[in-house]
Amino acid sequence: MAAFSRVVLEAAGKEREVTLTTRGRNSGSPRRVTVWISTDGKHLYIRSGSGMKRDWPQNLLAAGEGELQVGGRKVKVRPRHITEPSEARSVSELHRAKYGSNVKPSKPPEPLTSGEQATFELLPAD
């Protein structure tokens, strides 16, 4: 299985915001959005703080691929929607460590937050 380069992983750890380009699920047109990104040093994670009601998570899932602009590079990605509660909460903790207290992870047995419900691991598409 392919992995992201060290340069991409390091850039994801440093950059506050990255650009994700998806294809509109109805129009097929490119759609760009600025998102927060976190990494554990091996994996890349994004989430929509507004949950699945935003267009970009729906477009990303429908197309099954997108393009991430990070570290001056364009990287083709495919999403893995994280639905396991403990994994979604772990990603929230990564986001909280990077972005601060405005990221509020849920705690068991609470339901997942909207952001946790729209959490994705990005995988290399190449």
PDB file of N, CA, C and O in Angstrom, residues 22-95:
ATOM      1  N   THR A  22     -12.665  18.788  -4.665  1.00  0.00           N
ATOM      2  CA  THR A  22     -13.529  17.637  -4.931  1.00  0.00           C
ATOM      3  C   THR A  22     -14.287  17.919  -6.226  1.00  0.00           C
ATOM      4  O   THR A  22     -14.206  19.002  -6.779  1.00  0.00           O
ATOM      5  N   ARG A  23     -15.034  16.951  -6.686  1.00  0.00           N
ATOM      6  CA  ARG A  23     -15.924  17.125  -7.838  1.00  0.00           C
ATOM      7  C   ARG A  23     -17.348  17.199  -7.325  1.00  0.00           C
ATOM      8  O   ARG A  23     -17.757  16.370  -6.504  1.00  0.00           O
ATOM      9  N   GLY A  24     -18.099  18.172  -7.811  1.00  0.00           N
ATOM     10  CA  GLY A  24     -19.503  18.289  -7.421  1.00  0.00           C
ATOM     11  C   GLY A  24     -20.244  17.002  -7.769  1.00  0.00           C
ATOM     12  O   GLY A  24     -20.124  16.505  -8.884  1.00  0.00           O
ATOM     13  N   ARG A  25     -20.974  16.475  -6.826  1.00  0.00           N
ATOM     14  CA  ARG A  25     -21.647  15.186  -7.047  1.00  0.00           C
ATOM     15  C   ARG A  25     -22.761  15.290  -8.076  1.00  0.00           C
ATOM     16  O   ARG A  25     -23.128  14.298  -8.677  1.00  0.00           O
ATOM     17  N   ASN A  26     -23.288  16.483  -8.303  1.00  0.00           N
ATOM     18  CA  ASN A  26     -24.305  16.684  -9.338  1.00  0.00           C
ATOM     19  C   ASN A  26     -23.718  17.336 -10.585  1.00  0.00           C
ATOM     20  O   ASN A  26     -24.011  16.918 -11.697  1.00  0.00           O
ATOM     21  N   SER A  27     -22.884  18.343 -10.392  1.00  0.00           N
ATOM     22  CA  SER A  27     -22.362  19.105 -11.532  1.00  0.00           C
ATOM     23  C   SER A  27     -21.122  18.481 -12.160  1.00  0.00           C
ATOM     24  O   SER A  27     -20.856  18.683 -13.339  1.00  0.00           O
ATOM     25  N   GLY A  28     -20.339  17.781 -11.357  1.00  0.00           N
ATOM     26  CA  GLY A  28     -19.068  17.250 -11.843  1.00  0.00           C
ATOM     27  C   GLY A  28     -17.977  18.315 -11.923  1.00  0.00           C
ATOM     28  O   GLY A  28     -16.844  18.017 -12.282  1.00  0.00           O
ATOM     29  N   SER A  29     -18.307  19.536 -11.546  1.00  0.00           N
ATOM     30  CA  SER A  29     -17.343  20.635 -11.592  1.00  0.00           C
ATOM     31  C   SER A  29     -16.419  20.596 -10.379  1.00  0.00           C
ATOM     32  O   SER A  29     -16.830  20.170  -9.298  1.00  0.00           O
ATOM     33  N   PRO A  30     -15.178  21.084 -10.541  1.00  0.00           N
ATOM     34  CA  PRO A  30     -14.265  21.139  -9.395  1.00  0.00           C
ATOM     35  C   PRO A  30     -14.804  22.089  -8.326  1.00  0.00           C
ATOM     36  O   PRO A  30     -15.315  23.158  -8.643  1.00  0.00           O
ATOM     37  N   ARG A  31     -14.683  21.674  -7.096  1.00  0.00           N
ATOM     38  CA  ARG A  31     -15.098  22.480  -5.943  1.00  0.00           C
ATOM     39  C   ARG A  31     -13.936  22.529  -4.961  1.00  0.00           C
ATOM     40  O   ARG A  31     -13.453  21.485  -4.522  1.00  0.00           O
ATOM     41  N   ARG A  32     -13.494  23.734  -4.632  1.00  0.00           N
ATOM     42  CA  ARG A  32     -12.372  23.900  -3.707  1.00  0.00           C
ATOM     43  C   ARG A  32     -12.881  24.373  -2.353  1.00  0.00           C
ATOM     44  O   ARG A  32     -13.762  25.216  -2.290  1.00  0.00           O
ATOM     45  N   VAL A  33     -12.265  23.836  -1.320  1.00  0.00           N
ATOM     46  CA  VAL A  33     -12.615  24.233   0.037  1.00  0.00           C
ATOM     47  C   VAL A  33     -11.333  24.244   0.869  1.00  0.00           C
ATOM     48  O   VAL A  33     -10.411  23.456   0.629  1.00  0.00           O
ATOM     49  N   THR A  34     -11.275  25.162   1.805  1.00  0.00           N
ATOM     50  CA  THR A  34     -10.164  25.217   2.746  1.00  0.00           C
ATOM     51  C   THR A  34     -10.552  24.416   3.978  1.00  0.00           C
ATOM     52  O   THR A  34     -11.641  24.616   4.529  1.00  0.00           O
ATOM     53  N   VAL A  35      -9.680  23.495   4.372  1.00  0.00           N
ATOM     54  CA  VAL A  35      -9.964  22.635   5.525  1.00  0.00           C
ATOM     55  C   VAL A  35      -8.761  22.595   6.454  1.00  0.00           C
ATOM     56  O   VAL A  35      -7.634  22.891   6.053  1.00  0.00           O
ATOM     57  N   TRP A  36      -9.029  22.214   7.678  1.00  0.00           N
ATOM     58  CA  TRP A  36      -7.979  21.921   8.641  1.00  0.00           C
ATOM     59  C   TRP A  36      -7.536  20.493   8.424  1.00  0.00           C
ATOM     60  O   TRP A  36      -8.330  19.636   8.023  1.00  0.00           O
ATOM     61  N   ILE A  37      -6.270  20.233   8.720  1.00  0.00           N
ATOM     62  CA  ILE A  37      -5.716  18.895   8.535  1.00  0.00           C
ATOM     63  C   ILE A  37      -4.869  18.539   9.745  1.00  0.00           C
ATOM     64  O   ILE A  37      -4.239  19.405  10.355  1.00  0.00           O
ATOM     65  N   SER A  38      -4.882  17.280  10.111  1.00  0.00           N
ATOM     66  CA  SER A  38      -4.015  16.820  11.186  1.00  0.00           C
ATOM     67  C   SER A  38      -3.347  15.523  10.749  1.00  0.00           C
ATOM     68  O   SER A  38      -3.781  14.859   9.802  1.00  0.00           O
ATOM     69  N   THR A  39      -2.271  15.203  11.439  1.00  0.00           N
ATOM     70  CA  THR A  39      -1.534  13.981  11.150  1.00  0.00           C
ATOM     71  C   THR A  39      -0.970  13.412  12.444  1.00  0.00           C
ATOM     72  O   THR A  39      -0.683  14.154  13.387  1.00  0.00           O
ATOM     73  N   ASP A  40      -0.830  12.111  12.448  1.00  0.00           N
ATOM     74  CA  ASP A  40      -0.146  11.442  13.560  1.00  0.00           C
ATOM     75  C   ASP A  40       1.274  11.074  13.140  1.00  0.00           C
ATOM     76  O   ASP A  40       1.950  10.320  13.823  1.00  0.00           O
ATOM     77  N   GLY A  41       1.708  11.609  12.008  1.00  0.00           N
ATOM     78  CA  GLY A  41       3.032  11.319  11.475  1.00  0.00           C
ATOM     79  C   GLY A  41       3.032  10.231  10.416  1.00  0.00           C
ATOM     80  O   GLY A  41       4.010  10.060   9.702  1.00  0.00           O
ATOM     81  N   LYS A  42       1.924   9.505  10.312  1.00  0.00           N
ATOM     82  CA  LYS A  42       1.801   8.437   9.314  1.00  0.00           C
ATOM     83  C   LYS A  42       0.551   8.583   8.460  1.00  0.00           C
ATOM     84  O   LYS A  42       0.509   8.111   7.336  1.00  0.00           O
ATOM     85  N   HIS A  43      -0.484   9.195   9.022  1.00  0.00           N
ATOM     86  CA  HIS A  43      -1.780   9.306   8.361  1.00  0.00           C
ATOM     87  C   HIS A  43      -2.214  10.764   8.315  1.00  0.00           C
ATOM     88  O   HIS A  43      -1.821  11.562   9.170  1.00  0.00           O
ATOM     89  N   LEU A  44      -3.067  11.085   7.333  1.00  0.00           N
ATOM     90  CA  LEU A  44      -3.640  12.424   7.221  1.00  0.00           C
ATOM     91  C   LEU A  44      -5.130  12.355   7.525  1.00  0.00           C
ATOM     92  O   LEU A  44      -5.817  11.425   7.066  1.00  0.00           O
ATOM     93  N   TYR A  45      -5.622  13.356   8.264  1.00  0.00           N
ATOM     94  CA  TYR A  45      -7.030  13.385   8.653  1.00  0.00           C
ATOM     95  C   TYR A  45      -7.612  14.774   8.410  1.00  0.00           C
ATOM     96  O   TYR A  45      -6.975  15.786   8.682  1.00  0.00           O
ATOM     97  N   ILE A  46      -8.836  14.794   7.921  1.00  0.00           N
ATOM     98  CA  ILE A  46      -9.602  16.033   7.802  1.00  0.00           C
ATOM     99  C   ILE A  46     -10.991  15.764   8.363  1.00  0.00           C
ATOM    100  O   ILE A  46     -11.404  14.607   8.498  1.00  0.00           O
ATOM    101  N   ARG A  47     -11.694  16.831   8.689  1.00  0.00           N
ATOM    102  CA  ARG A  47     -13.074  16.690   9.158  1.00  0.00           C
ATOM    103  C   ARG A  47     -13.825  17.977   8.887  1.00  0.00           C
ATOM    104  O   ARG A  47     -13.230  19.046   8.766  1.00  0.00           O
ATOM    105  N   SER A  48     -15.108  17.855   8.787  1.00  0.00           N
ATOM    106  CA  SER A  48     -15.963  19.022   8.611  1.00  0.00           C
ATOM    107  C   SER A  48     -16.584  19.351   9.950  1.00  0.00           C
ATOM    108  O   SER A  48     -17.376  18.564  10.471  1.00  0.00           O
ATOM    109  N   GLY A  49     -16.230  20.499  10.508  1.00  0.00           N
ATOM    110  CA  GLY A  49     -16.808  20.900  11.781  1.00  0.00           C
ATOM    111  C   GLY A  49     -18.320  21.028  11.725  1.00  0.00           C
ATOM    112  O   GLY A  49     -19.000  20.875  12.732  1.00  0.00           O
ATOM    113  N   SER A  50     -18.848  21.283  10.537  1.00  0.00           N
ATOM    114  CA  SER A  50     -20.299  21.391  10.357  1.00  0.00           C
ATOM    115  C   SER A  50     -20.944  20.058  10.022  1.00  0.00           C
ATOM    116  O   SER A  50     -22.145  20.008   9.748  1.00  0.00           O
ATOM    117  N   GLY A  51     -20.166  19.012   9.989  1.00  0.00           N
ATOM    118  CA  GLY A  51     -20.717  17.682   9.759  1.00  0.00           C
ATOM    119  C   GLY A  51     -20.988  17.368   8.301  1.00  0.00           C
ATOM    120  O   GLY A  51     -20.505  18.046   7.394  1.00  0.00           O
ATOM    121  N   MET A  52     -21.791  16.361   8.082  1.00  0.00           N
ATOM    122  CA  MET A  52     -22.067  15.857   6.738  1.00  0.00           C
ATOM    123  C   MET A  52     -23.051  16.736   5.969  1.00  0.00           C
ATOM    124  O   MET A  52     -23.312  16.472   4.811  1.00  0.00           O
ATOM    125  N   LYS A  53     -23.575  17.792   6.595  1.00  0.00           N
ATOM    126  CA  LYS A  53     -24.504  18.664   5.856  1.00  0.00           C
ATOM    127  C   LYS A  53     -23.773  19.568   4.875  1.00  0.00           C
ATOM    128  O   LYS A  53     -24.377  20.110   3.967  1.00  0.00           O
ATOM    129  N   ARG A  54     -22.465  19.723   5.032  1.00  0.00           N
ATOM    130  CA  ARG A  54     -21.675  20.500   4.073  1.00  0.00           C
ATOM    131  C   ARG A  54     -21.550  19.718   2.774  1.00  0.00           C
ATOM    132  O   ARG A  54     -21.587  18.488   2.753  1.00  0.00           O
ATOM    133  N   ASP A  55     -21.352  20.427   1.674  1.00  0.00           N
ATOM    134  CA  ASP A  55     -21.230  19.766   0.373  1.00  0.00           C
ATOM    135  C   ASP A  55     -19.936  18.975   0.215  1.00  0.00           C
ATOM    136  O   ASP A  55     -19.930  17.893  -0.355  1.00  0.00           O
ATOM    137  N   TRP A  56     -18.820  19.526   0.725  1.00  0.00           N
ATOM    138  CA  TRP A  56     -17.551  18.875   0.411  1.00  0.00           C
ATOM    139  C   TRP A  56     -17.445  17.444   0.931  1.00  0.00           C
ATOM    140  O   TRP A  56     -16.916  16.589   0.205  1.00  0.00           O
ATOM    141  N   PRO A  57     -17.912  17.115   2.146  1.00  0.00           N
ATOM    142  CA  PRO A  57     -17.804  15.708   2.552  1.00  0.00           C
ATOM    143  C   PRO A  57     -18.661  14.791   1.671  1.00  0.00           C
ATOM    144  O   PRO A  57     -18.252  13.670   1.336  1.00  0.00           O
ATOM    145  N   GLN A  58     -19.825  15.282   1.287  1.00  0.00           N
ATOM    146  CA  GLN A  58     -20.697  14.491   0.416  1.00  0.00           C
ATOM    147  C   GLN A  58     -20.063  14.312  -0.962  1.00  0.00           C
ATOM    148  O   GLN A  58     -20.114  13.217  -1.542  1.00  0.00           O
ATOM    149  N   ASN A  59     -19.464  15.386  -1.490  1.00  0.00           N
ATOM    150  CA  ASN A  59     -18.789  15.298  -2.788  1.00  0.00           C
ATOM    151  C   ASN A  59     -17.601  14.344  -2.726  1.00  0.00           C
ATOM    152  O   ASN A  59     -17.385  13.547  -3.643  1.00  0.00           O
ATOM    153  N   LEU A  60     -16.830  14.435  -1.659  1.00  0.00           N
ATOM    154  CA  LEU A  60     -15.654  13.572  -1.502  1.00  0.00           C
ATOM    155  C   LEU A  60     -16.060  12.099  -1.475  1.00  0.00           C
ATOM    156  O   LEU A  60     -15.449  11.270  -2.152  1.00  0.00           O
ATOM    157  N   LEU A  61     -17.109  11.797  -0.730  1.00  0.00           N
ATOM    158  CA  LEU A  61     -17.587  10.407  -0.670  1.00  0.00           C
ATOM    159  C   LEU A  61     -18.160   9.949  -2.010  1.00  0.00           C
ATOM    160  O   LEU A  61     -17.899   8.825  -2.449  1.00  0.00           O
ATOM    161  N   ALA A  62     -18.925  10.808  -2.654  1.00  0.00           N
ATOM    162  CA  ALA A  62     -19.560  10.427  -3.919  1.00  0.00           C
ATOM    163  C   ALA A  62     -18.515  10.156  -5.001  1.00  0.00           C
ATOM    164  O   ALA A  62     -18.623   9.172  -5.743  1.00  0.00           O
ATOM    165  N   ALA A  63     -17.492  11.007  -5.084  1.00  0.00           N
ATOM    166  CA  ALA A  63     -16.464  10.839  -6.113  1.00  0.00           C
ATOM    167  C   ALA A  63     -15.451   9.767  -5.743  1.00  0.00           C
ATOM    168  O   ALA A  63     -14.854   9.144  -6.607  1.00  0.00           O
ATOM    169  N   GLY A  64     -15.250   9.592  -4.437  1.00  0.00           N
ATOM    170  CA  GLY A  64     -14.266   8.609  -3.984  1.00  0.00           C
ATOM    171  C   GLY A  64     -12.831   9.059  -4.166  1.00  0.00           C
ATOM    172  O   GLY A  64     -11.903   8.263  -3.989  1.00  0.00           O
ATOM    173  N   GLU A  65     -12.650  10.341  -4.504  1.00  0.00           N
ATOM    174  CA  GLU A  65     -11.305  10.873  -4.674  1.00  0.00           C
ATOM    175  C   GLU A  65     -11.353  12.392  -4.614  1.00  0.00           C
ATOM    176  O   GLU A  65     -12.413  13.003  -4.732  1.00  0.00           O
ATOM    177  N   GLY A  66     -10.187  12.978  -4.451  1.00  0.00           N
ATOM    178  CA  GLY A  66     -10.043  14.414  -4.447  1.00  0.00           C
ATOM    179  C   GLY A  66      -8.582  14.768  -4.621  1.00  0.00           C
ATOM    180  O   GLY A  66      -7.740  13.885  -4.850  1.00  0.00           O
ATOM    181  N   GLU A  67      -8.292  16.054  -4.499  1.00  0.00           N
ATOM    182  CA  GLU A  67      -6.917  16.516  -4.614  1.00  0.00           C
ATOM    183  C   GLU A  67      -6.635  17.461  -3.464  1.00  0.00           C
ATOM    184  O   GLU A  67      -7.392  18.398  -3.222  1.00  0.00           O
ATOM    185  N   LEU A  68      -5.554  17.206  -2.779  1.00  0.00           N
ATOM    186  CA  LEU A  68      -5.144  18.004  -1.636  1.00  0.00           C
ATOM    187  C   LEU A  68      -3.957  18.851  -2.043  1.00  0.00           C
ATOM    188  O   LEU A  68      -3.026  18.356  -2.680  1.00  0.00           O
ATOM    189  N   GLN A  69      -4.002  20.125  -1.695  1.00  0.00           N
ATOM    190  CA  GLN A  69      -2.878  21.016  -1.922  1.00  0.00           C
ATOM    191  C   GLN A  69      -2.226  21.251  -0.572  1.00  0.00           C
ATOM    192  O   GLN A  69      -2.816  21.881   0.319  1.00  0.00           O
ATOM    193  N   VAL A  70      -1.024  20.699  -0.390  1.00  0.00           N
ATOM    194  CA  VAL A  70      -0.322  20.781   0.891  1.00  0.00           C
ATOM    195  C   VAL A  70       1.180  20.821   0.629  1.00  0.00           C
ATOM    196  O   VAL A  70       1.676  20.104  -0.232  1.00  0.00           O
ATOM    197  N   GLY A  71       1.864  21.681   1.337  1.00  0.00           N
ATOM    198  CA  GLY A  71       3.315  21.763   1.191  1.00  0.00           C
ATOM    199  C   GLY A  71       3.761  22.115  -0.214  1.00  0.00           C
ATOM    200  O   GLY A  71       4.803  21.643  -0.666  1.00  0.00           O
ATOM    201  N   GLY A  72       2.970  22.932  -0.922  1.00  0.00           N
ATOM    202  CA  GLY A  72       3.312  23.323  -2.273  1.00  0.00           C
ATOM    203  C   GLY A  72       3.136  22.213  -3.296  1.00  0.00           C
ATOM    204  O   GLY A  72       3.555  22.336  -4.442  1.00  0.00           O
ATOM    205  N   ARG A  73       2.515  21.117  -2.873  1.00  0.00           N
ATOM    206  CA  ARG A  73       2.291  19.987  -3.769  1.00  0.00           C
ATOM    207  C   ARG A  73       0.803  19.726  -3.930  1.00  0.00           C
ATOM    208  O   ARG A  73       0.023  19.993  -3.029  1.00  0.00           O
ATOM    209  N   LYS A  74       0.460  19.158  -5.070  1.00  0.00           N
ATOM    210  CA  LYS A  74      -0.894  18.658  -5.287  1.00  0.00           C
ATOM    211  C   LYS A  74      -0.832  17.144  -5.172  1.00  0.00           C
ATOM    212  O   LYS A  74      -0.045  16.500  -5.874  1.00  0.00           O
ATOM    213  N   VAL A  75      -1.655  16.605  -4.279  1.00  0.00           N
ATOM    214  CA  VAL A  75      -1.619  15.179  -3.993  1.00  0.00           C
ATOM    215  C   VAL A  75      -3.009  14.602  -4.211  1.00  0.00           C
ATOM    216  O   VAL A  75      -3.988  15.074  -3.609  1.00  0.00           O
ATOM    217  N   LYS A  76      -3.104  13.596  -5.043  1.00  0.00           N
ATOM    218  CA  LYS A  76      -4.390  12.925  -5.249  1.00  0.00           C
ATOM    219  C   LYS A  76      -4.658  12.030  -4.044  1.00  0.00           C
ATOM    220  O   LYS A  76      -3.760  11.314  -3.576  1.00  0.00           O
ATOM    221  N   VAL A  77      -5.895  12.117  -3.550  1.00  0.00           N
ATOM    222  CA  VAL A  77      -6.269  11.371  -2.344  1.00  0.00           C
ATOM    223  C   VAL A  77      -7.598  10.650  -2.553  1.00  0.00           C
ATOM    224  O   VAL A  77      -8.382  11.009  -3.431  1.00  0.00           O
ATOM    225  N   ARG A  78      -7.814   9.656  -1.740  1.00  0.00           N
ATOM    226  CA  ARG A  78      -9.122   9.019  -1.659  1.00  0.00           C
ATOM    227  C   ARG A  78      -9.509   8.976  -0.183  1.00  0.00           C
ATOM    228  O   ARG A  78      -8.640   8.870   0.688  1.00  0.00           O
ATOM    229  N   PRO A  79     -10.789   9.086   0.098  1.00  0.00           N
ATOM    230  CA  PRO A  79     -11.225   9.172   1.491  1.00  0.00           C
ATOM    231  C   PRO A  79     -11.545   7.810   2.097  1.00  0.00           C
ATOM    232  O   PRO A  79     -12.006   6.899   1.410  1.00  0.00           O
ATOM    233  N   ARG A  80     -11.300   7.718   3.380  1.00  0.00           N
ATOM    234  CA  ARG A  80     -11.836   6.623   4.188  1.00  0.00           C
ATOM    235  C   ARG A  80     -12.655   7.290   5.288  1.00  0.00           C
ATOM    236  O   ARG A  80     -12.108   7.957   6.165  1.00  0.00           O
ATOM    237  N   HIS A  81     -13.966   7.156   5.184  1.00  0.00           N
ATOM    238  CA  HIS A  81     -14.860   7.771   6.165  1.00  0.00           C
ATOM    239  C   HIS A  81     -14.710   7.015   7.485  1.00  0.00           C
ATOM    240  O   HIS A  81     -14.900   5.805   7.536  1.00  0.00           O
ATOM    241  N   ILE A  82     -14.357   7.736   8.515  1.00  0.00           N
ATOM    242  CA  ILE A  82     -14.153   7.115   9.828  1.00  0.00           C
ATOM    243  C   ILE A  82     -15.486   7.102  10.560  1.00  0.00           C
ATOM    244  O   ILE A  82     -16.032   8.159  10.879  1.00  0.00           O
ATOM    245  N   THR A  83     -15.987   5.917  10.815  1.00  0.00           N
ATOM    246  CA  THR A  83     -17.285   5.776  11.478  1.00  0.00           C
ATOM    247  C   THR A  83     -17.167   5.132  12.857  1.00  0.00           C
ATOM    248  O   THR A  83     -18.132   5.155  13.615  1.00  0.00           O
ATOM    249  N   GLU A  84     -16.024   4.569  13.176  1.00  0.00           N
ATOM    250  CA  GLU A  84     -15.815   3.936  14.482  1.00  0.00           C
ATOM    251  C   GLU A  84     -15.629   5.053  15.515  1.00  0.00           C
ATOM    252  O   GLU A  84     -14.730   5.893  15.375  1.00  0.00           O
ATOM    253  N   PRO A  85     -16.483   5.106  16.536  1.00  0.00           N
ATOM    254  CA  PRO A  85     -16.452   6.220  17.490  1.00  0.00           C
ATOM    255  C   PRO A  85     -15.089   6.475  18.143  1.00  0.00           C
ATOM    256  O   PRO A  85     -14.665   7.633  18.220  1.00  0.00           O
ATOM    257  N   SER A  86     -14.408   5.444  18.593  1.00  0.00           N
ATOM    258  CA  SER A  86     -13.135   5.697  19.280  1.00  0.00           C
ATOM    259  C   SER A  86     -12.089   6.268  18.321  1.00  0.00           C
ATOM    260  O   SER A  86     -11.293   7.128  18.702  1.00  0.00           O
ATOM    261  N   GLU A  87     -12.110   5.852  17.072  1.00  0.00           N
ATOM    262  CA  GLU A  87     -11.167   6.389  16.090  1.00  0.00           C
ATOM    263  C   GLU A  87     -11.513   7.845  15.759  1.00  0.00           C
ATOM    264  O   GLU A  87     -10.626   8.698  15.677  1.00  0.00           O
ATOM    265  N   ALA A  88     -12.797   8.142  15.594  1.00  0.00           N
ATOM    266  CA  ALA A  88     -13.224   9.521  15.328  1.00  0.00           C
ATOM    267  C   ALA A  88     -12.827  10.435  16.484  1.00  0.00           C
ATOM    268  O   ALA A  88     -12.365  11.565  16.264  1.00  0.00           O
ATOM    269  N   ARG A  89     -12.979   9.964  17.712  1.00  0.00           N
ATOM    270  CA  ARG A  89     -12.590  10.767  18.877  1.00  0.00           C
ATOM    271  C   ARG A  89     -11.083  10.977  18.925  1.00  0.00           C
ATOM    272  O   ARG A  89     -10.604  12.043  19.313  1.00  0.00           O
ATOM    273  N   SER A  90     -10.314   9.971  18.533  1.00  0.00           N
ATOM    274  CA  SER A  90      -8.848  10.107  18.494  1.00  0.00           C
ATOM    275  C   SER A  90      -8.429  11.186  17.505  1.00  0.00           C
ATOM    276  O   SER A  90      -7.515  11.967  17.772  1.00  0.00           O
ATOM    277  N   VAL A  91      -9.088  11.220  16.353  1.00  0.00           N
ATOM    278  CA  VAL A  91      -8.789  12.260  15.369  1.00  0.00           C
ATOM    279  C   VAL A  91      -9.174  13.630  15.922  1.00  0.00           C
ATOM    280  O   VAL A  91      -8.446  14.610  15.732  1.00  0.00           O
ATOM    281  N   SER A  92     -10.278  13.707  16.650  1.00  0.00           N
ATOM    282  CA  SER A  92     -10.663  14.977  17.290  1.00  0.00           C
ATOM    283  C   SER A  92      -9.568  15.443  18.238  1.00  0.00           C
ATOM    284  O   SER A  92      -9.268  16.638  18.310  1.00  0.00           O
ATOM    285  N   GLU A  93      -8.962  14.512  18.959  1.00  0.00           N
ATOM    286  CA  GLU A  93      -7.877  14.868  19.884  1.00  0.00           C
ATOM    287  C   GLU A  93      -6.663  15.391  19.118  1.00  0.00           C
ATOM    288  O   GLU A  93      -6.011  16.340  19.561  1.00  0.00           O
ATOM    289  N   LEU A  94      -6.358  14.796  17.957  1.00  0.00           N
ATOM    290  CA  LEU A  94      -5.268  15.312  17.116  1.00  0.00           C
ATOM    291  C   LEU A  94      -5.571  16.733  16.654  1.00  0.00           C
ATOM    292  O   LEU A  94      -4.704  17.612  16.697  1.00  0.00           O
ATOM    293  N   HIS A  95      -6.803  16.947  16.209  1.00  0.00           N
ATOM    294  CA  HIS A  95      -7.211  18.286  15.771  1.00  0.00           C
ATOM    295  C   HIS A  95      -7.152  19.270  16.947  1.00  0.00           C
ATOM    296  O   HIS A  95      -6.706  20.403  16.780  1.00  0.00           O
TER     297      HIS A  95
END
